[in-house]
Coordinates of C-alpha atoms and ligand atoms in Angstrom, one line a residue:
M144 CA 0.0 0.0 0.0
N145 CA 1.3 3.4 -0.9
T146 CA 1.1 5.7 2.1
L147 CA 0.3 9.4 1.4
I148 CA 2.0 12.0 3.6
L149 CA -0.2 14.9 4.4
E150 CA 0.5 18.1 6.3
A151 CA -1.6 19.2 9.3
S152 CA -0.8 22.8 8.5
K153 CA -2.5 22.7 5.1
K154 CA -6.2 23.1 4.8
E155 CA -6.5 21.0 1.7
D156 CA -4.6 18.1 3.4
I157 CA -7.0 18.2 6.3
E158 CA -9.9 18.0 3.8
K159 CA -8.1 15.1 2.0
A160 CA -7.7 13.2 5.3
G161 CA -11.4 13.8 6.0
E162 CA -12.3 12.4 2.6
L163 CA -10.2 9.3 3.0
L164 CA -11.8 8.6 6.3
R165 CA -15.3 9.1 5.0
L166 CA -14.6 6.6 2.3
G167 CA -13.5 4.0 4.8
G168 CA -9.7 4.6 4.7
L169 CA -7.1 4.6 7.5
V170 CA -5.3 7.8 8.4
A171 CA -2.8 8.3 11.2
I172 CA -3.4 11.7 12.9
P173 CA -1.6 13.7 15.6
T174 CA -3.4 14.3 18.9
E175 CA -2.1 16.0 22.0
T176 CA -1.5 12.7 23.7
V177 CA -0.1 10.3 21.1
Y178 CA -0.6 9.9 17.3
G179 CA -3.8 7.9 16.6
L180 CA -4.7 5.6 13.8
A181 CA -8.1 6.7 12.7
A182 CA -11.1 5.2 10.8
N183 CA -14.8 5.9 10.7
A184 CA -16.0 4.6 14.0
L185 CA -19.4 3.7 12.6
D186 CA -18.1 1.6 9.7
G187 CA -17.3 -1.9 10.9
N188 CA -15.3 -2.7 7.8
A189 CA -13.1 0.4 8.1
V190 CA -12.5 -0.4 11.8
K191 CA -11.4 -3.9 11.0
K192 CA -8.6 -2.5 8.9
I193 CA -7.2 -0.8 12.0
Y194 CA -6.7 -4.1 13.8
E195 CA -4.9 -5.5 10.7
A196 CA -2.6 -2.5 10.3
K197 CA -1.7 -2.6 14.0
A198 CA -1.7 -6.4 14.3
R199 CA -3.9 -5.8 17.3
P200 CA -6.1 -8.4 19.0
S201 CA -9.7 -7.7 17.9
D202 CA -11.2 -8.1 21.4
N203 CA -9.4 -4.9 22.4
P204 CA -11.9 -2.0 21.9
L205 CA -11.1 1.4 20.5
I206 CA -11.6 4.9 21.7
I207 CA -14.1 7.0 19.6
H208 CA -12.9 10.6 19.0
V209 CA -15.8 13.1 18.9
E210 CA -16.0 16.8 18.2
D211 CA -18.0 17.7 21.2
F212 CA -20.3 16.3 24.0
A213 CA -23.4 16.6 21.9
Q214 CA -21.9 14.0 19.5
T215 CA -21.3 11.5 22.3
M216 CA -25.1 11.5 23.1
K217 CA -25.7 9.8 19.7
L218 CA -23.2 7.1 20.5
T219 CA -24.4 6.2 24.0
N220 CA -27.3 4.4 25.4
E221 CA -29.7 5.6 28.2
M222 CA -28.1 6.0 31.6
S223 CA -29.2 7.3 35.0
T224 CA -29.5 11.1 35.4
E225 CA -26.7 10.9 38.0
K226 CA -24.3 9.3 35.5
L227 CA -25.3 11.6 32.7
E228 CA -24.6 14.6 34.9
M229 CA -21.3 13.2 35.9
A230 CA -20.3 12.6 32.3
R231 CA -21.4 16.1 31.4
S232 CA -19.4 17.8 34.2
L233 CA -16.3 15.8 33.3
A234 CA -16.6 16.8 29.7
E235 CA -17.3 20.4 30.6
K236 CA -14.1 20.6 32.7
F237 CA -11.7 18.4 30.7
W238 CA -12.8 18.4 27.1
P239 CA -11.4 19.0 24.7
G240 CA -8.5 17.2 26.3
P241 CA -6.7 14.0 27.4
L242 CA -9.7 12.3 29.1
T243 CA -11.6 9.3 27.8
I244 CA -15.0 8.5 29.4
I245 CA -16.6 5.1 29.2
L246 CA -20.4 5.0 28.9
P247 CA -23.1 2.5 27.9
K248 CA -23.0 2.0 24.1
S249 CA -25.7 2.8 21.6
D250 CA -26.6 0.2 18.9
I251 CA -25.2 2.4 16.1
V252 CA -21.6 1.7 17.3
P253 CA -20.5 -1.5 15.5
E254 CA -19.0 -4.3 17.6
E255 CA -15.7 -4.0 15.7
T256 CA -15.3 -0.6 17.4
S257 CA -16.4 -1.7 20.9
G258 CA -14.7 -5.1 20.8
G259 CA -18.0 -6.8 21.5
L260 CA -18.5 -4.9 24.8
D261 CA -21.8 -3.1 25.6
T262 CA -19.9 0.1 26.6
V263 CA -18.1 2.7 24.5
A264 CA -15.0 4.8 25.1
L265 CA -15.3 8.5 24.1
R266 CA -12.8 11.4 24.0
C267 CA -12.8 14.8 22.5
P268 CA -9.1 15.6 21.7
A269 CA -7.6 19.0 22.3
S270 CA -5.3 18.9 19.4
K271 CA -6.3 21.4 16.7
A272 CA -5.4 19.1 13.9
A273 CA -7.3 16.2 15.4
L274 CA -10.4 18.3 15.8
E275 CA -10.2 19.6 12.3
V276 CA -9.9 16.1 10.9
I277 CA -13.0 14.9 12.9
K278 CA -15.0 17.9 11.5
A279 CA -13.7 17.4 8.0
A280 CA -14.6 13.7 8.1
G281 CA -18.1 14.4 9.4
V282 CA -18.1 11.2 11.4
P283 CA -16.7 10.2 14.8
L284 CA -13.3 8.5 14.5
A285 CA -12.2 5.3 16.2
A286 CA -8.5 5.7 16.9
P287 CA -6.1 3.6 18.9
S288 CA -2.4 4.7 19.2
A289 CA -0.7 4.5 15.8
N290 CA 1.9 2.0 16.7
L291 CA 2.3 -1.7 16.0
S292 CA 0.6 -3.6 18.8
G293 CA 3.0 -4.0 21.8
R294 CA 5.3 -1.3 20.7
P295 CA 5.6 2.1 22.5
S296 CA 3.0 4.6 21.4
P297 CA 4.2 7.2 18.8
T298 CA 4.6 10.8 19.9
T299 CA 6.3 12.1 16.7
F300 CA 5.6 11.8 13.0
E301 CA 8.8 9.8 12.6
H302 CA 7.7 7.2 15.1
V303 CA 4.4 6.7 13.1
L304 CA 6.3 6.5 9.8
A305 CA 8.6 3.8 11.2
D306 CA 5.6 1.6 12.3
M307 CA 2.9 2.4 9.8
E308 CA 4.4 3.3 6.4
G309 CA 2.9 1.0 3.8
R310 CA 0.1 -0.2 6.2
V311 CA -2.2 2.9 6.1
D312 CA -3.7 5.2 3.4
A313 CA -2.2 8.4 4.8
I314 CA -0.2 9.9 7.7
L315 CA -1.0 13.5 8.7
R316 CA 2.3 15.1 9.8
G317 CA 1.8 17.4 12.7
E318 CA 3.7 18.6 15.7
D319 CA 5.2 16.3 18.4
C320 CA 2.6 15.3 21.0
V321 CA 2.8 17.7 24.0
V322 CA 1.2 15.4 26.6
G323 CA 3.2 12.3 25.4
V324 CA 1.1 9.6 27.2
E325 CA -2.3 8.3 26.2
S326 CA -5.4 9.8 27.7
T327 CA -6.7 9.1 31.1
I328 CA -9.6 6.5 31.0
I329 CA -12.4 6.7 33.5
S330 CA -15.4 4.3 33.4
L331 CA -18.8 5.5 34.4
A332 CA -20.3 2.2 33.4
H333 CA -20.0 0.8 37.0
D334 CA -21.5 1.7 40.3
T335 CA -18.4 3.6 41.4
P336 CA -16.4 5.5 38.8
R337 CA -13.3 3.7 38.0
L338 CA -9.9 4.8 36.8
L339 CA -8.8 2.3 34.1
R340 CA -5.8 4.1 32.8
P341 CA -3.9 7.1 34.3
G342 CA -3.0 10.0 32.1
A343 CA -2.4 13.8 32.1
V344 CA -5.8 14.4 33.7
T345 CA -4.9 13.2 37.1
L346 CA -6.8 11.0 39.6
E347 CA -6.6 13.9 42.1
E348 CA -8.2 16.3 39.6
L349 CA -11.0 13.9 38.8
E350 CA -11.8 13.2 42.4
A351 CA -11.9 16.9 43.2
L352 CA -14.7 17.2 40.6
I353 CA -16.8 14.0 41.1
G354 CA -15.7 12.5 44.4
H355 CA -14.3 9.1 45.1
I356 CA -12.9 7.0 42.2
E357 CA -11.7 3.5 42.5
A358 CA -8.3 2.9 40.8
D359 CA -8.4 -0.3 38.9
K360 CA -5.8 -2.9 40.1
A361 CA -4.3 -3.0 36.6
V362 CA -3.2 0.7 37.0
T363 CA -0.3 -0.2 39.3
E364 CA -0.1 -3.9 39.4
K365 CA 0.4 -6.9 37.2
L366 CA -2.7 -9.0 36.9
A367 CA -2.5 -12.7 37.3
E368 CA -3.2 -14.9 34.3
S369 CA -6.7 -15.7 35.6
E370 CA -7.7 -12.1 36.3
K371 CA -9.8 -10.4 33.6
P372 CA -9.2 -6.6 33.4
I373 CA -12.1 -4.3 32.8
S374 CA -10.1 -2.5 30.1
P375 CA -9.1 -5.3 27.8
G376 CA -6.0 -3.4 26.6
M377 CA -4.5 -3.7 30.1
K378 CA -3.8 -7.4 29.8
Y379 CA -1.4 -7.0 26.9
Q380 CA 2.2 -6.4 27.5
H381 CA 2.1 -2.9 26.2
Y382 CA 4.6 -0.2 25.7
S383 CA 7.6 -2.4 25.4
P384 CA 10.8 -1.4 23.6
S385 CA 13.2 -4.3 22.6
A386 CA 15.4 -3.5 25.6
D387 CA 15.1 -5.5 28.8
I388 CA 14.2 -2.8 31.4
T389 CA 14.5 -2.9 35.2
I390 CA 13.3 -0.1 37.4
L391 CA 15.6 0.8 40.3
D392 CA 13.5 1.9 43.2
T393 CA 16.0 4.0 45.1
S394 CA 17.5 7.4 45.6
P395 CA 19.1 9.3 42.7
E396 CA 22.4 8.8 44.3
A397 CA 22.1 5.0 44.7
F398 CA 20.6 4.8 41.2
V399 CA 23.8 6.4 39.7
T400 CA 26.1 4.1 41.8
C401 CA 24.2 1.0 40.9
A402 CA 23.9 1.9 37.2
N403 CA 27.6 2.7 37.0
E404 CA 28.6 -0.5 38.8
R405 CA 26.5 -2.7 36.6
G406 CA 27.9 -1.1 33.5
E407 CA 24.7 -1.3 31.5
F408 CA 22.4 1.3 29.9
A409 CA 20.4 3.8 32.0
L410 CA 17.2 5.6 31.5
C411 CA 17.6 8.6 33.9
Y412 CA 16.6 12.0 35.0
E413 CA 18.5 14.9 33.3
E414 CA 20.1 15.9 36.6
D415 CA 21.7 12.5 37.0
A416 CA 23.1 12.2 33.5
K417 CA 26.4 13.9 34.4
A418 CA 27.3 11.4 37.1
L419 CA 26.7 8.4 34.9
T420 CA 29.6 6.7 33.3
V421 CA 27.4 4.2 31.4
P422 CA 25.5 5.1 28.2
H423 CA 22.1 6.6 29.0
V424 CA 19.0 8.3 27.7
T425 CA 17.3 11.1 29.7
C426 CA 13.6 11.4 30.5
G427 CA 12.8 14.8 32.1
T428 CA 13.6 16.0 35.6
R429 CA 12.9 14.4 38.9
Y430 CA 10.1 16.7 40.1
D431 CA 8.4 17.4 36.7
S432 CA 6.2 14.4 35.9
Q433 CA 4.6 16.2 32.9
K434 CA 8.1 16.6 31.4
Q435 CA 8.8 12.9 32.0
A436 CA 5.4 12.0 30.4
A437 CA 6.2 14.1 27.3
R438 CA 9.6 12.4 26.9
L439 CA 8.9 8.8 27.9
F440 CA 7.9 7.2 24.6
S441 CA 10.6 9.1 22.7
A442 CA 13.1 7.9 25.3
L443 CA 12.0 4.3 24.9
H444 CA 12.3 4.6 21.1
E445 CA 15.9 6.1 21.6
L446 CA 16.9 3.1 23.7
D447 CA 16.0 0.9 20.8
E448 CA 17.8 3.0 18.3
Q449 CA 20.9 2.7 20.4
N450 CA 20.5 -1.0 20.6
A451 CA 20.3 -1.0 24.4
E452 CA 19.9 -4.5 25.7
K453 CA 19.7 -4.1 29.4
V454 CA 18.5 -0.9 30.9
L455 CA 18.2 0.4 34.5
A456 CA 15.5 3.0 34.8
F457 CA 14.5 5.6 37.3
M458 CA 11.4 5.1 39.5
P459 CA 8.7 7.7 38.7
K460 CA 6.6 9.4 41.4
R461 CA 3.2 7.8 41.6
T462 CA 1.1 10.9 42.3
G463 CA -0.4 13.3 39.8
V464 CA 0.8 12.8 36.2
G465 CA 3.6 10.7 37.7
L466 CA 1.1 7.8 38.1
A467 CA 0.7 7.8 34.3
V468 CA 4.5 7.7 33.8
Y469 CA 4.8 4.9 36.3
N470 CA 2.0 2.9 34.7
R471 CA 3.7 3.0 31.3
L472 CA 7.3 2.5 32.5
V473 CA 6.4 -0.5 34.8
R474 CA 4.8 -2.2 31.8
A475 CA 7.7 -1.4 29.6
A476 CA 9.8 -3.1 32.3
G477 CA 7.6 -6.1 32.5
Y478 CA 6.9 -5.2 36.1
K479 CA 10.6 -5.7 37.1
V480 CA 11.3 -3.4 40.1
E481 CA 14.5 -3.8 42.2
N482 CA 15.7 -2.1 45.3
P483 CA 19.5 -2.1 45.4
T484 CA 19.8 -1.4 49.1
G485 CA 16.9 -3.4 50.5
D486 CA 15.7 -0.4 52.5
F487 CA 14.3 3.1 51.9
L488 CA 15.9 6.4 52.8
L489 CA 13.2 9.0 52.9
G490 CA 13.2 12.7 53.1
L491 CA 11.0 14.2 55.8
T492 CA 10.4 17.9 55.3
G493 CA 7.8 20.8 55.2
S494 CA 7.5 24.4 56.2
T495 CA 8.2 25.5 59.8
G496 CA 5.3 24.8 62.1
A497 CA 3.6 22.2 60.0
G498 CA 4.2 19.3 62.4
K499 CA 7.4 17.7 61.1
T500 CA 8.9 17.2 64.5
T501 CA 5.7 15.4 65.7
A502 CA 5.8 13.3 62.5
A503 CA 9.4 12.3 63.2
K504 CA 8.5 11.2 66.7
L505 CA 5.5 9.2 65.5
L506 CA 7.6 7.5 62.9
E507 CA 10.1 6.4 65.5
E508 CA 7.3 5.0 67.5
L509 CA 6.3 3.1 64.4
G510 CA 9.7 1.4 64.3
C511 CA 11.4 3.7 61.8
A512 CA 14.7 5.6 62.2
S513 CA 14.6 9.3 62.0
I514 CA 17.7 11.5 61.6
D515 CA 17.4 15.0 62.9
C516 CA 19.5 17.2 60.5
D517 CA 18.8 20.3 62.5
Q518 CA 20.3 18.8 65.6
I519 CA 23.3 17.5 63.6
S520 CA 23.7 21.0 62.1
R521 CA 24.3 22.5 65.5
S522 CA 26.6 19.7 66.8
S523 CA 30.3 20.0 67.4
E524 CA 30.8 17.2 65.0
V525 CA 30.0 19.6 62.2
Y526 CA 31.7 22.7 63.7
D527 CA 35.0 21.1 64.3
E528 CA 38.4 22.9 64.2
E529 CA 38.7 22.7 60.4
C530 CA 35.2 24.0 59.9
I531 CA 35.7 26.9 62.3
K532 CA 38.9 27.8 60.4
E533 CA 37.2 27.9 57.1
L534 CA 34.3 30.0 58.5
S535 CA 36.8 32.5 60.0
E536 CA 38.4 33.0 56.7
V537 CA 35.1 34.0 55.2
F538 CA 33.2 35.7 58.0
G539 CA 36.1 37.2 60.1
E540 CA 38.6 35.9 62.7
D541 CA 36.4 37.2 65.5
I542 CA 33.6 34.7 65.0
A543 CA 35.6 32.3 67.2
E544 CA 37.6 32.9 70.3
D545 CA 40.0 30.3 71.6
G546 CA 38.5 27.8 69.2
V547 CA 35.0 28.5 70.6
L548 CA 32.5 29.6 68.0
N549 CA 30.4 32.7 68.6
R550 CA 27.2 31.4 66.9
K551 CA 25.3 34.6 67.3
L552 CA 27.9 36.6 65.5
L553 CA 28.3 34.0 62.8
A554 CA 24.5 33.9 62.2
Q555 CA 24.4 37.7 62.1
R556 CA 27.1 37.9 59.4
A557 CA 26.1 34.8 57.4
F558 CA 22.4 35.6 57.3
A559 CA 22.9 39.3 56.3
S560 CA 22.9 38.4 52.6
D561 CA 22.1 35.5 50.2
E562 CA 25.7 35.3 49.3
G563 CA 26.7 34.9 53.0
K564 CA 24.1 32.2 53.4
S565 CA 25.3 30.2 50.5
K566 CA 28.9 30.5 51.6
L567 CA 27.9 29.2 55.1
N568 CA 26.0 26.4 53.5
A569 CA 28.8 25.5 51.2
I570 CA 31.0 25.0 54.2
T571 CA 28.5 23.3 56.5
H572 CA 26.3 21.2 54.3
P573 CA 28.9 18.7 53.2
R574 CA 29.9 18.2 56.8
I575 CA 26.3 17.7 57.9
L576 CA 25.9 15.1 55.1
V577 CA 29.0 13.2 56.4
A578 CA 27.3 13.1 59.8
V579 CA 24.0 12.1 58.3
R580 CA 25.6 9.2 56.5
E581 CA 27.1 8.1 59.8
E582 CA 23.7 8.0 61.3
I583 CA 22.3 6.1 58.3
K584 CA 25.0 3.5 58.8
K585 CA 24.0 3.1 62.4
A586 CA 20.3 2.8 61.6
R587 CA 21.1 0.2 59.0
A588 CA 23.3 -1.7 61.4
A589 CA 20.3 -1.7 63.8
G590 CA 18.2 -3.3 61.1
K591 CA 16.1 -0.3 60.3
K592 CA 14.4 -0.6 56.9
L593 CA 12.7 2.8 56.8
I594 CA 15.2 5.6 57.5
F595 CA 13.9 9.2 57.5
V596 CA 16.2 12.1 56.9
D597 CA 14.4 14.9 58.8
A598 CA 15.5 18.3 57.3
P599 CA 13.6 21.6 56.8
T600 CA 16.0 22.5 54.1
L601 CA 16.1 19.1 52.4
F602 CA 16.0 20.5 48.9
E603 CA 18.2 23.6 49.5
A604 CA 20.9 21.3 50.9
S605 CA 20.4 18.7 48.1
F606 CA 19.9 16.0 50.7
D607 CA 16.9 14.9 48.5
R608 CA 19.6 13.2 46.3
I609 CA 20.0 10.5 48.9
C610 CA 16.3 9.9 49.3
A611 CA 14.1 7.4 47.5
R612 CA 10.9 9.1 48.6
I613 CA 9.9 12.5 49.8
V614 CA 7.4 12.9 52.7
V615 CA 6.0 16.4 53.2
V616 CA 4.1 17.6 56.3
T617 CA 1.6 20.4 55.6
A618 CA -0.7 22.6 57.6
P619 CA -2.6 25.8 56.9
E620 CA -0.6 29.1 57.2
E621 CA -2.5 30.5 60.2
L622 CA -2.0 27.3 62.2
R623 CA 1.7 27.3 61.3
M624 CA 2.0 30.9 62.4
E625 CA 0.3 30.2 65.7
R626 CA 2.5 27.2 66.4
I627 CA 5.9 28.9 65.7
M628 CA 4.8 32.0 67.7
K629 CA 4.1 29.8 70.7
R630 CA 7.1 27.5 70.2
D631 CA 9.7 30.2 69.7
G632 CA 8.1 33.0 71.7
I633 CA 8.1 35.4 68.7
S634 CA 5.8 38.2 67.5
P635 CA 3.4 37.8 64.6
E636 CA 5.7 40.0 62.4
Q637 CA 8.7 37.8 63.2
A638 CA 6.7 34.7 62.5
K639 CA 5.5 36.1 59.2
S640 CA 8.9 37.1 58.0
R641 CA 10.3 33.7 59.0
M642 CA 7.6 32.0 56.9
N643 CA 8.2 34.3 54.0
A644 CA 11.8 33.3 53.9
M645 CA 10.7 29.7 53.4
K646 CA 9.6 27.9 50.3
S647 CA 5.9 27.8 49.5
E648 CA 3.6 24.9 50.4
E649 CA 3.2 24.3 46.7
F650 CA 7.0 23.9 46.3
Y651 CA 7.0 21.1 48.8
V652 CA 3.8 19.4 47.7
R653 CA 5.0 19.2 44.0
R654 CA 8.0 17.2 45.2
A655 CA 6.2 14.9 47.6
D656 CA 5.5 11.2 47.2
Y657 CA 3.4 11.5 50.4
V658 CA 1.7 14.6 51.7
I659 CA 0.8 14.3 55.4
D660 CA -1.7 16.6 57.0
G661 CA -0.1 18.0 60.1
R662 CA -3.3 19.6 61.6
D663 CA -4.3 16.8 63.9
K664 CA -2.0 14.4 65.7
A665 CA -4.3 11.4 65.7
E666 CA -5.0 11.7 62.0
M667 CA -1.4 12.2 61.3
E668 CA -0.6 9.0 63.2
Q669 CA -3.1 7.1 61.1
A670 CA -1.7 8.5 57.8
L671 CA 1.8 7.7 58.8
E672 CA 0.9 4.2 59.9
K673 CA -0.7 3.6 56.5
M674 CA 2.3 5.0 54.7
V675 CA 4.8 2.8 56.7
K676 CA 2.7 -0.3 55.9
E677 CA 2.7 0.5 52.2
L678 CA 6.5 1.1 52.2
H679 CA 7.1 -2.2 53.9
A680 CA 4.9 -3.9 51.4
E681 CA 6.9 -2.3 48.6
L682 CA 10.2 -3.5 50.1
E683 CA 8.8 -7.0 50.3
R684 CA 7.7 -7.0 46.6
A685 CA 10.9 -5.5 45.1
G686 CA 13.8 -7.9 44.7
V687 CA 17.3 -7.0 45.9
C688 CA 19.8 -6.0 43.2
K689 CA 22.9 -8.2 43.1
Ligands
TXA222 O1 -4.8 9.2 24.1 C1 -5.4 8.3 23.6 O2 -6.4 7.8 24.2 C2 -5.0 7.7 22.3 C3 -5.2 8.8 21.2 C4 -5.0 8.3 19.9 O3 -6.5 9.4 21.4 N1 -5.6 6.5 22.0 C5 -5.4 5.3 22.6 O4 -6.1 4.2 22.2 O5 -4.6 5.2 23.5 P1 -5.6 2.7 22.5 O6 -6.5 1.9 21.6 O7 -4.2 2.5 22.3 O8 -6.1 2.5 23.9 C6 -7.5 2.3 24.2 C7 -7.7 1.7 25.5 C8 -7.4 0.2 25.5 O9 -6.7 -0.2 26.6 C9 -8.8 -0.4 25.5 O10 -8.8 -1.7 26.1 C10 -9.6 0.6 26.3 O11 -9.0 1.8 25.9 N2 -11.0 0.6 26.0 C11 -11.6 1.1 24.9 N3 -12.9 0.9 25.0 C12 -13.2 0.4 26.2 C13 -14.4 0.0 26.9 N4 -15.6 0.1 26.4 N5 -14.2 -0.5 28.2 C14 -13.0 -0.6 28.7 N6 -11.9 -0.2 28.1 C15 -11.9 0.2 26.9
MG223 MG1 -2.1 1.8 22.4

């Protein structure tokens, strides 16, 4: 088959794509998530050709792409007012966009499209080119991702060309996909709404709009042979490049060490690339899940291009868009997750007054180790002779007398400017880290598996590099103010200025794997207990890297 290359920027090419689709042809089109392989959703014969072109099992249903919510009403069957309202508010908030909604199917949808199910998956894409093609075709478009079945989804025109040239009537060349992972799928066809596939519209955002949603087991876990997923696509080993991938569930620092020791390929964060001595492909930065999502499939393709055989990959965060990244990467890895140290180092942080100290105490009661970096930072271990000498060179000989440090004077001088602060940190942080590592060693020797590094300036000091997870304690601003005024006997103005000098709550939360509400001690205890249980379960599941 000769494949026509069309341009999304040309009006006549959009018209041509629409015409080919109306006549029962196959056209690969760009969307904001991944490229789709489109056919007229209402024409069973046209849809059959999609399965052939992709070599896809025909019991795996397709998503129908519509131009608006009104069009979905023609494709769905009657449902309760409650469900209809839910669907409508989801569409109002997230369409056009990367959300697919599953509803009861109308008879006009052929079984080739629905894979024989009595439900139908619907999405109104945000990509301008995709919307224009749907309108030009004048029919709703069934479109799975435009890759060969089992291969990573295509996020660039070149990916599509590599998989589909000669198998489809046309490919519409557009921009690279900005989202980079397939749409979020939510099913309203059950009693409780269910998340079937995570994507750029996050579980947290969906729950904020419609209340509790059950996340399908297949979102995070491998199903047993006997288990039947609600979304048939979830049972296939999806998203796999040729390389054999293993996720390393550990800190960036241990990731780099382990990857370098094993001398294989790495799939890593940009910030870890410099320290790697093995060949590697980068995939966004640690605290930007959206950037990771946008890069993931391209990165998997690049691993193939470089003929990578064995790859050690980073562990994505599993909150927000991170859940979508994790869901794709863990499948690409065939669910292989290893923990190279057999324990977890965790960062415990948050703004002043949020309840971090209470959390640290509770964690110790729960059998974890917690290392108080504040206490270490004031200790004589850190401010030894050598350290005082270096400080005197920068801040003046008079900051110490007979080897005894005048802390007040040092603070006055160091905190007078940002430059002073960073000079102080440059001298003290490495020493604090040495002391923290000593404490970690002791905790490990005592058999502790969950070791918390408790530091208000975890990120500023880059101590997050030694942490596999970040736990953030939060509380409303007024409560934090009240607490620090009482704790330190300071005025509201002083409290306010201290808070202003700290990072915002948003800064912490964006980096967190766990957000613990520090308002109420009993509730905090419950949340921490749940977290500790989860972490132990993860340790049990992950193998230990040899
Ligand atoms: O972002 C996307 O959704 C992309 C672009 C092209 O729009 N499309 C896409 O389609 O990812 P595909 O076919 O690769 O994935 C569709 C998934 C499959 O896992 C399928 O099993 C599930 O949706 N699905 C479709 N209809 C369903 C239904 N009625 N019930 C449950 N799952 C369904
Ligand atoms: Mg797919």
